[in-house]
Coordinates of C-alpha atoms in Angstrom, one line a residue:
X1 CA 13.1 -8.7 -10.9
X2 CA 9.8 -9.8 -12.2
X3 CA 7.2 -7.0 -12.5
X4 CA 3.5 -7.7 -12.1
X5 CA 0.8 -5.2 -13.0
X6 CA -2.8 -5.7 -11.6
X7 CA -5.4 -4.7 -14.1
X8 CA -9.2 -5.4 -14.5
X9 CA -10.5 -6.7 -17.7
X10 CA -13.0 -3.8 -17.8
X11 CA -10.1 -1.2 -17.6
X12 CA -8.2 -1.6 -20.9
X13 CA -7.5 2.2 -21.0
X14 CA -5.6 1.9 -17.7
X15 CA -3.6 -1.0 -19.0
X16 CA -2.8 0.9 -22.2
X17 CA -1.6 3.9 -20.2
X18 CA 0.7 2.0 -17.8
X19 CA 2.0 -0.2 -20.6
X20 CA 3.1 2.9 -22.5
X21 CA 4.7 4.4 -19.4
X22 CA 6.7 1.2 -18.6
X23 CA 7.6 0.7 -22.2
X24 CA 9.1 4.2 -22.4
X25 CA 11.2 3.2 -19.3
X26 CA 12.4 0.1 -21.1
X27 CA 10.7 -2.1 -18.4
X28 CA 8.7 -5.2 -19.2
X29 CA 5.9 -6.7 -17.1
X30 CA 3.4 -9.4 -16.7
X31 CA -0.3 -8.5 -16.5
X32 CA -2.2 -10.1 -13.6
X33 CA -5.9 -10.2 -14.3
X34 CA -7.5 -8.4 -11.3
X35 CA -10.4 -10.1 -9.4
X36 CA -13.5 -8.0 -10.1
X37 CA -15.3 -7.6 -6.8
X38 CA -18.5 -6.6 -8.6
X39 CA -18.7 -10.2 -10.0
X40 CA -18.3 -12.0 -6.7
X41 CA -21.4 -13.7 -5.5
X42 CA -22.7 -13.2 -2.0
X43 CA -21.6 -16.7 -0.9
X44 CA -18.1 -16.1 -2.2
X45 CA -17.8 -12.9 -0.3
X46 CA -19.0 -14.6 2.9
X47 CA -16.5 -17.5 2.3
X48 CA -13.5 -15.3 1.6
X49 CA -14.0 -12.4 4.1
X50 CA -13.1 -12.7 7.8
X51 CA -13.3 -9.9 10.4
X52 CA -11.2 -6.8 9.5
X53 CA -8.9 -5.3 12.1
X54 CA -10.4 -1.8 11.5
X55 CA -13.9 -3.1 12.3
X56 CA -15.3 -1.8 9.0
X57 CA -17.3 -4.1 6.7
X58 CA -15.6 -5.5 3.6
X59 CA -16.6 -4.0 0.3
X60 CA -16.6 -6.3 -2.8
X61 CA -13.9 -4.2 -4.4
X62 CA -11.6 -4.5 -1.3
X63 CA -12.0 -8.3 -1.5
X64 CA -11.2 -8.2 -5.2
X65 CA -8.0 -6.1 -4.6
X66 CA -6.9 -8.4 -1.8
X67 CA -7.4 -11.5 -3.9
X68 CA -5.5 -9.8 -6.8
X69 CA -2.5 -9.1 -4.6
X70 CA -2.6 -12.7 -3.3
X71 CA -2.3 -13.9 -6.9
X72 CA 0.7 -11.7 -7.4
X73 CA 2.3 -13.1 -4.2
X74 CA 1.7 -16.6 -5.5
X75 CA 3.5 -15.8 -8.7
X76 CA 6.3 -14.0 -6.9
X77 CA 6.7 -17.0 -4.6
X78 CA 7.2 -19.3 -7.6
X79 CA 9.4 -16.9 -9.5
X80 CA 13.1 -17.7 -10.0
X81 CA 13.9 -14.1 -9.1
X82 CA 14.7 -13.4 -5.4
X83 CA 12.4 -10.3 -5.5
X84 CA 9.4 -9.1 -7.5
X85 CA 7.7 -5.7 -8.1
X86 CA 4.0 -5.4 -7.8
X87 CA 2.1 -2.4 -9.3
X88 CA -1.5 -1.4 -9.4
X89 CA -2.4 0.3 -12.7
X90 CA -3.1 3.9 -11.7
X91 CA 0.4 5.1 -10.9
X92 CA 2.3 8.2 -11.7
X93 CA 6.1 7.8 -11.7
X94 CA 9.1 10.0 -11.1
X95 CA 11.3 11.0 -14.0
X96 CA 14.1 8.7 -12.6
X97 CA 11.9 5.7 -11.7
X98 CA 13.5 3.5 -14.4
X99 CA 16.8 3.7 -12.6
X100 CA 15.3 2.0 -9.5
X101 CA 13.2 -0.5 -11.5
X102 CA 16.1 -1.8 -13.6
X103 CA 18.9 -1.8 -11.0
X104 CA 18.8 -3.9 -7.9
X105 CA 22.1 -2.7 -6.3
X106 CA 20.3 -0.2 -4.1
X107 CA 18.1 -2.7 -2.4
X108 CA 18.9 -3.7 1.2
X109 CA 20.9 -6.9 1.6
X110 CA 18.0 -8.4 3.5
X111 CA 14.4 -7.2 3.3
X112 CA 10.8 -8.4 3.3
X113 CA 9.3 -5.5 1.3
X114 CA 10.3 -2.1 0.0
X115 CA 7.6 0.5 -0.5
X116 CA 8.0 2.5 -3.7
X117 CA 4.9 4.7 -3.3
X118 CA 3.6 7.1 -0.7
X119 CA 0.1 7.9 0.4
X120 CA 1.1 11.1 2.3
X121 CA 0.4 10.0 5.8
X122 CA 2.9 10.3 8.7
X123 CA 5.2 7.2 9.1
X124 CA 7.9 6.3 11.6
X125 CA 11.2 5.6 9.9
X126 CA 14.9 5.8 10.5
X127 CA 16.3 9.3 9.8
X128 CA 19.4 7.9 8.1
X129 CA 19.8 5.1 5.5
X130 CA 21.7 4.3 2.4
X131 CA 21.4 6.8 -0.4
X132 CA 21.2 5.9 -4.1
X133 CA 21.0 8.5 -6.9
X134 CA 19.6 11.1 -4.5
X135 CA 17.0 9.0 -2.8
X136 CA 17.3 7.5 0.7
X137 CA 16.3 3.9 1.6
X138 CA 14.9 4.1 5.2
X139 CA 13.7 1.4 7.5
X140 CA 10.0 1.6 8.4
X141 CA 8.7 1.0 12.0
X142 CA 5.0 1.8 11.7
X143 CA 2.0 0.2 9.9
X144 CA 1.6 1.5 6.4
X145 CA -1.3 2.4 4.2
X146 CA -1.3 1.6 0.5
X147 CA -0.1 -1.3 -1.7
X148 CA 0.0 0.4 -5.0
X149 CA 3.7 -0.2 -5.6
X150 CA 6.2 -2.3 -3.7
X151 CA 9.0 -4.8 -4.0
X152 CA 8.5 -8.1 -2.2
X153 CA 11.1 -10.7 -1.5
X154 CA 10.5 -14.2 -2.7
X155 CA 10.7 -15.6 0.9
X156 CA 8.0 -13.1 2.1
X157 CA 5.8 -13.8 -0.9
X158 CA 6.0 -17.5 -0.1
X159 CA 4.9 -16.8 3.5
X160 CA 2.0 -14.6 2.3
X161 CA 1.0 -17.1 -0.3
X162 CA 0.5 -19.7 2.4
X163 CA -2.1 -17.6 4.3
X164 CA -5.6 -19.1 4.8
X165 CA -8.1 -18.5 2.0
X166 CA -10.3 -16.5 4.3
X167 CA -9.0 -12.9 4.3
X168 CA -8.0 -11.3 7.6
X169 CA -7.1 -7.9 6.2
X170 CA -6.6 -5.8 3.1
X171 CA -3.4 -6.3 1.1
X172 CA -1.6 -3.3 2.8
X173 CA -2.5 -4.7 6.2
X174 CA -1.2 -8.1 5.4
X175 CA 2.0 -6.7 4.0
X176 CA 2.9 -4.0 6.6
X177 CA 1.0 -4.7 9.8
X178 CA 4.1 -6.0 11.6
X179 CA 6.6 -3.4 10.3
X180 CA 8.4 -3.4 13.6
X181 CA 9.2 -7.1 13.5
X182 CA 9.6 -7.3 9.7
X183 CA 12.2 -5.8 7.5
X184 CA 10.1 -3.2 5.7
X185 CA 11.8 -0.3 3.9
X186 CA 10.7 2.8 2.0
X187 CA 12.4 4.7 -0.8
X188 CA 12.3 8.4 0.1
X189 CA 11.2 10.5 -1.6
X190 CA 8.9 7.9 -3.2
X191 CA 9.3 7.2 -7.0
X192 CA 5.6 6.7 -7.6
X193 CA 2.2 7.7 -6.3
X194 CA -1.4 6.6 -7.0
X195 CA -3.8 8.9 -8.9
X196 CA -6.3 9.3 -6.0
X197 CA -3.5 10.3 -3.6
X198 CA -1.9 12.8 -6.1
X199 CA -5.1 14.3 -7.6
X200 CA -7.9 13.3 -5.1
X201 CA -10.9 11.2 -5.9
X202 CA -12.4 12.1 -9.2
X203 CA -15.4 9.8 -10.1
X204 CA -15.9 9.1 -13.7
X205 CA -12.3 9.5 -14.8
X206 CA -10.2 6.7 -16.3
X207 CA -8.1 6.4 -13.1
X208 CA -10.9 6.9 -10.7
X209 CA -10.7 4.6 -7.7
X210 CA -13.6 2.2 -7.4
X211 CA -12.4 1.5 -3.8
X212 CA -13.0 5.1 -2.9
X213 CA -16.5 5.0 -4.5
X214 CA -17.4 2.2 -2.1
X215 CA -15.6 3.6 1.0
X216 CA -16.9 7.1 1.0
X217 CA -20.5 6.2 2.0
X218 CA -19.1 4.1 4.9
X219 CA -17.1 7.1 6.2
X220 CA -20.1 9.4 6.3
X221 CA -21.1 9.0 9.9
X222 CA -23.4 11.5 11.5
X223 CA -21.8 14.1 13.7
X224 CA -21.9 13.2 17.4
X225 CA -24.4 15.1 19.5
X226 CA -25.2 15.3 23.2
X227 CA -23.3 12.8 25.4
X228 CA -21.3 11.4 22.5
X229 CA -20.1 14.9 21.5
X230 CA -19.2 15.7 25.2
X231 CA -17.2 12.4 25.5
X232 CA -15.3 13.2 22.3
X233 CA -14.4 16.7 23.5
X234 CA -13.3 15.5 26.9
X235 CA -11.1 12.7 25.5
X236 CA -9.6 14.7 22.6
X237 CA -6.9 16.3 24.8
X238 CA -5.9 12.9 26.2
X239 CA -5.4 11.4 22.7
X240 CA -3.6 14.6 21.5
X241 CA -1.2 14.3 24.4
X242 CA -0.7 10.6 23.8
X243 CA 0.1 11.1 20.1
X244 CA 2.5 13.9 21.0
X245 CA 4.2 11.7 23.6
X246 CA 4.6 8.9 21.0
X247 CA 6.3 11.3 18.6
X248 CA 8.7 12.6 21.2
X249 CA 9.7 9.0 22.1
X250 CA 10.4 8.3 18.5
X251 CA 12.5 11.4 18.1
X252 CA 14.4 10.4 21.2
X253 CA 15.1 7.0 19.6
X254 CA 16.5 8.7 16.6
X255 CA 13.6 8.0 14.3
X256 CA 11.6 10.3 12.1
X257 CA 7.9 10.9 12.2
X258 CA 6.7 12.6 9.1
X259 CA 5.0 11.9 5.7
X260 CA 7.0 10.4 2.8
X261 CA 7.1 12.9 -0.1
X262 CA 6.7 12.1 -3.8
X263 CA 9.4 13.7 -5.9
X264 CA 8.8 13.9 -9.6

């Protein structure tokens, strides 16, 4: 499998770090120069960004990340390999990660993508699946967050590479928004995890997430008061019951509803 690592020109320390990690594993890779959202002009942002499904405004860094993954998909689509691995450069790996990066025998016979990381949120997946070297490969049936580490098939990469230039969603949305219809898998426990998920957001550090720097102010909405607060309190039990019902239905179908762990 070809391996692509997304890295900004202004982050040589991150490249040096992940290069050392992958070298110690005996794994080679191709660096993909990340698109720096800070350098995008206003007219470029307007031309490239369509409405997002979450209703939130695009940040320049989100556009840069999405464009960087699109470049990886273009390369994976043109690769002679039937599948490629795509990494962002702020990952921590399990001690046995090299086993899964250098051996393809554990991969499903047919798949669109296989998530190698976890972001710690609940996901719907099959309870059973094939087991390789102590880790299970499960089928995912819910939308996923995170695109820090995944394997993508050449056919799926070719499909994504043909998407319109105007972005309709972030890279994880484009990859995993139709998990029920697509063949998306997860290695469980995950073999890698991004720094901000493992250690929290720490501005000013080498691995600090610039995406989080931009997103945090957008999330700081004032607490609801008056009628808004009353509406929230009245509707909360309904949504809690709805979520519980969804979980019960998934259990009845034989699926699991829980976070994917990271096992060092």
